[in-house]
């Protein structure tokens, strides 16, 4: 998609298997979500948004970036979940570009590094490179790409805390990280206690930017980036989560209710199950939030 010399391209990495043998409640194997990486490019220069996190994925996306022939001027992270930035330092060094994020994202990055031994490195042993937090903020959270403004917009809680999106007004584009999903179950494991309402508010903030295109951090590559559809589907999904949480008495019941409501979603049942286990563990008296969050994965 492009206007004049400005455009964007998306690479989607296939879902990775996860090192947990126990099947999902529907009997399925565990896979992570597909991961989208966006290259916003001008004639010569480009900004890379949310590159993936395992060594194999990094090689795949680095080859894609190199084949574009563009000169990277920044690597941008939309939020602190490691799947969207654990590869940042590799890209920054290979392409000699700074890592840029909001202050909120940088704070959450540190938490994700601390969580590596308890979750990430158990799920993908030996597959994640060193992940120093090297991200910096830029004035007004705004980058310039060949005269076009690219602005990181804080949207608050979505699938984690203190998230942002990258708005490219001259393209009518929002690179949305995990504020919107497109063809995958949404991760609601961090949405206990008002998180769904905060997330809805974030979607309204994105809508107020009047985008034509939204690139979701987890998307089915067969689906387009039509902003109106992506917003409507993500809203409906969160409403269905709210309704299912109000009526289902167990994580298993919730899982099946969401699969029944969204039988055609091609991806994300593992993340649905992780979120379900976490939210229902948090309902137990005296539940420990960290234990509930980690336990959801195993
Ligand atoms: Zn996320």
XYZ file of C-alpha atoms and ligand atoms in Angstrom:
299
model
C 0.000 0.000 0.000
C 1.545 3.371 -0.866
C 1.035 7.049 -1.606
C 3.856 8.650 -3.568
C 6.996 7.135 -2.183
C 5.548 6.349 1.255
C 4.205 2.850 1.805
C 4.141 -0.149 4.086
C 4.698 -3.866 3.840
C 3.904 -6.626 6.321
C 5.694 -9.887 7.011
C 3.858 -12.567 9.007
C 5.844 -15.291 10.775
C 4.041 -18.616 11.082
C 2.847 -19.803 14.507
C 5.638 -21.447 16.518
C 5.113 -24.689 18.396
C 5.396 -24.368 22.187
C 7.340 -26.762 24.434
C 4.322 -27.857 26.474
C 2.983 -31.297 25.616
C -0.382 -31.179 27.364
C -3.049 -30.634 24.711
C -5.587 -27.833 24.712
C -9.116 -28.577 26.004
C -10.180 -29.231 22.386
C -7.339 -31.739 22.004
C -5.266 -29.396 19.835
C -1.508 -28.893 19.960
C -0.075 -25.718 21.386
C 1.129 -23.027 19.034
C 1.889 -19.355 19.517
C 0.189 -16.683 17.389
C 1.452 -15.673 13.964
C 3.530 -12.500 14.436
C 3.320 -9.472 12.127
C 6.233 -7.162 11.435
C 5.661 -3.946 9.505
C 8.090 -2.020 7.329
C 6.982 1.586 6.855
C 9.124 2.814 3.997
C 9.914 5.864 1.929
C 11.998 5.966 -1.205
C 15.269 5.064 0.547
C 14.618 4.826 4.279
C 12.341 2.695 6.415
C 11.159 2.096 9.974
C 10.734 -1.488 11.163
C 7.938 -2.119 13.666
C 7.653 -5.085 16.046
C 10.151 -7.618 14.712
C 9.775 -11.149 16.142
C 11.665 -12.885 18.890
C 13.223 -16.270 18.128
C 16.521 -16.795 16.344
C 14.811 -18.520 13.411
C 12.189 -15.809 13.028
C 14.813 -13.083 13.291
C 16.784 -14.614 10.400
C 13.599 -14.853 8.329
C 12.606 -11.233 8.928
C 16.158 -9.889 8.597
C 16.335 -11.449 5.121
C 13.000 -9.832 4.267
C 14.230 -6.412 5.436
C 17.512 -6.794 3.539
C 15.627 -7.766 0.375
C 13.624 -4.529 0.595
C 16.856 -2.634 -0.076
C 15.749 0.080 2.361
C 17.954 1.795 4.912
C 16.524 1.279 8.408
C 16.414 4.486 10.430
C 14.639 3.027 13.482
C 13.297 -0.165 15.001
C 10.044 0.577 16.824
C 8.332 -1.449 19.555
C 4.615 -0.861 20.154
C 4.498 -2.572 23.550
C 6.573 -4.511 26.031
C 5.547 -8.123 25.314
C 8.703 -9.950 24.303
C 7.273 -11.551 21.169
C 7.224 -8.074 19.589
C 10.655 -6.841 20.672
C 13.044 -9.560 21.932
C 14.614 -9.384 18.454
C 15.072 -5.600 18.569
C 18.729 -5.586 19.577
C 19.607 -8.009 16.765
C 17.940 -5.754 14.189
C 19.417 -2.608 15.709
C 22.942 -4.011 15.419
C 22.552 -5.613 11.995
C 20.923 -2.575 10.419
C 22.622 0.099 12.554
C 19.394 1.735 13.716
C 18.208 2.814 17.183
C 15.355 1.085 19.005
C 12.527 3.526 19.748
C 9.561 3.079 22.086
C 7.453 5.009 24.575
C 8.478 5.276 28.215
C 5.604 2.926 29.084
C 6.755 0.273 26.651
C 10.327 0.510 27.941
C 9.131 -0.043 31.511
C 7.165 -3.148 30.486
C 10.157 -4.435 28.497
C 12.154 -4.709 31.720
C 9.396 -6.793 33.278
C 9.379 -9.141 30.291
C 13.144 -9.623 30.544
C 12.724 -10.479 34.237
C 10.044 -13.031 33.283
C 12.232 -14.825 30.724
C 13.454 -17.668 32.985
C 9.949 -18.406 34.279
C 8.055 -18.354 31.009
C 9.679 -17.368 27.710
C 12.810 -19.528 28.052
C 10.775 -22.538 29.160
C 8.372 -22.212 26.252
C 11.156 -21.738 23.662
C 14.334 -23.096 25.258
C 17.521 -21.848 23.628
C 15.618 -20.039 20.884
C 15.612 -16.457 22.197
C 18.744 -14.284 21.815
C 20.152 -11.861 24.387
C 17.561 -9.186 25.064
C 19.152 -6.057 26.506
C 16.677 -3.198 26.775
C 18.275 -0.605 24.527
C 15.130 1.295 23.510
C 15.086 5.061 23.770
C 12.283 7.588 23.676
C 12.218 10.375 21.089
C 10.793 13.903 21.510
C 6.974 13.896 21.299
C 7.249 10.148 20.581
C 7.512 11.195 16.948
C 9.856 9.957 14.214
C 10.304 11.505 10.793
C 10.612 9.341 7.699
C 11.579 11.332 4.604
C 9.492 14.262 5.840
C 6.518 12.196 7.010
C 5.613 12.054 10.709
C 5.296 8.681 12.443
C 3.890 9.066 15.930
C 3.729 6.604 18.806
C 0.373 7.147 20.514
C -0.034 5.947 24.102
C -3.240 3.961 24.472
C -2.815 2.475 27.949
C -3.810 -1.055 28.931
C -4.678 -3.493 26.148
C -3.228 -7.019 26.161
C -0.626 -5.683 28.611
C 0.090 -2.442 30.410
C 1.154 0.902 28.949
C 0.855 0.009 25.270
C 1.074 2.221 22.197
C 0.386 2.195 18.464
C 2.370 3.746 15.619
C 0.252 6.220 13.656
C 1.301 7.167 10.131
C -1.205 9.888 9.174
C 0.050 10.262 5.609
C -0.772 6.603 4.954
C -3.976 6.428 7.008
C -2.154 3.627 8.800
C -2.046 2.452 12.392
C 0.474 -0.243 13.246
C -1.463 -1.467 16.214
C 0.666 -3.999 18.062
C -1.801 -5.977 20.154
C -4.457 -3.279 20.562
C -6.297 -4.923 17.669
C -6.146 -8.525 16.497
C -6.992 -9.803 13.028
C -7.845 -13.475 12.735
C -6.628 -14.687 16.124
C -8.052 -15.104 19.606
C -7.060 -12.116 21.746
C -4.871 -12.521 24.837
C -6.966 -11.475 27.842
C -4.797 -12.952 30.602
C -3.753 -9.478 31.796
C -7.275 -8.043 31.687
C -8.635 -8.935 35.138
C -10.238 -6.111 37.148
C -11.378 -3.593 34.565
C -8.859 -4.437 31.890
C -11.480 -5.089 29.235
C -12.950 -1.605 29.654
C -9.495 -0.039 29.456
C -8.861 -2.052 26.288
C -12.155 -0.871 24.748
C -11.108 2.687 25.523
C -7.801 2.100 23.741
C -9.635 0.866 20.660
C -11.725 4.043 20.697
C -8.492 6.042 20.819
C -7.261 4.201 17.724
C -10.609 4.767 15.999
C -10.294 8.510 16.699
C -7.162 8.521 14.539
C -9.470 7.619 11.619
C -7.186 4.982 10.085
C -7.961 3.237 6.804
C -5.510 0.441 7.490
C -4.667 -1.325 10.718
C -1.852 -3.839 10.971
C -2.558 -6.111 13.920
C 0.454 -7.590 15.711
C -1.146 -11.007 15.368
C -2.882 -11.422 12.030
C -3.904 -14.053 9.566
C -1.905 -13.219 6.450
C -4.930 -14.078 4.311
C -6.882 -11.163 5.792
C -6.592 -7.545 4.673
C -5.895 -4.589 6.984
C -9.292 -2.907 6.648
C -9.522 -0.703 9.740
C -13.309 -0.688 10.058
C -13.548 -4.473 9.994
C -10.583 -5.021 12.312
C -11.973 -2.581 14.888
C -15.467 -4.090 14.732
C -14.200 -7.661 15.076
C -11.880 -6.850 17.977
C -14.663 -5.005 19.809
C -17.022 -7.903 19.311
C -14.409 -10.321 20.602
C -13.900 -8.333 23.808
C -17.668 -8.127 24.312
C -17.863 -11.902 23.916
C -15.082 -12.298 26.481
C -17.029 -10.146 28.924
C -20.209 -12.155 28.381
C -18.425 -15.500 28.715
C -16.630 -14.430 31.898
C -20.005 -13.493 33.388
C -21.574 -16.877 32.710
C -18.822 -19.514 32.652
C -17.700 -20.985 35.957
C -14.411 -22.534 34.847
C -11.512 -21.908 32.491
C -12.495 -24.952 30.440
C -16.073 -23.771 30.084
C -14.837 -20.303 29.089
C -12.466 -21.790 26.504
C -15.232 -23.807 24.864
C -17.666 -20.870 24.965
C -15.178 -18.634 23.134
C -14.365 -21.309 20.554
C -18.106 -21.788 19.985
C -18.577 -18.038 19.472
C -15.576 -17.780 17.129
C -15.351 -21.131 15.325
C -13.714 -19.624 12.241
C -10.822 -17.830 13.933
C -7.807 -19.654 12.504
C -5.297 -18.821 15.244
C -4.791 -18.294 18.919
C -6.547 -21.077 20.813
C -3.379 -21.555 22.879
C -3.441 -17.910 23.927
C -7.164 -18.213 24.615
C -6.398 -21.097 26.982
C -3.495 -19.272 28.661
C -5.715 -16.264 29.263
C -8.582 -18.422 30.517
C -6.405 -20.321 32.990
C -4.909 -17.097 34.299
C -8.206 -15.269 34.756
C -9.883 -18.200 36.499
C -6.851 -18.801 38.728
C -7.140 -15.178 39.816
C -10.688 -15.869 41.014
C -9.379 -18.219 43.710
C -9.130 -16.672 47.190
C -5.602 -15.455 47.941
C -4.453 -15.978 44.345
C -0.926 -14.770 43.580
C -0.984 -12.704 40.349
C 2.491 -13.749 39.219
C 1.832 -17.447 39.852
C -1.495 -17.166 38.016
C 0.130 -15.465 35.024
C 2.997 -17.958 34.755
C 0.766 -20.941 35.510
C -1.494 -20.079 32.605
C 1.222 -21.196 30.205
C 1.888 -24.644 31.655
Zn 1.183 -8.326 23.370
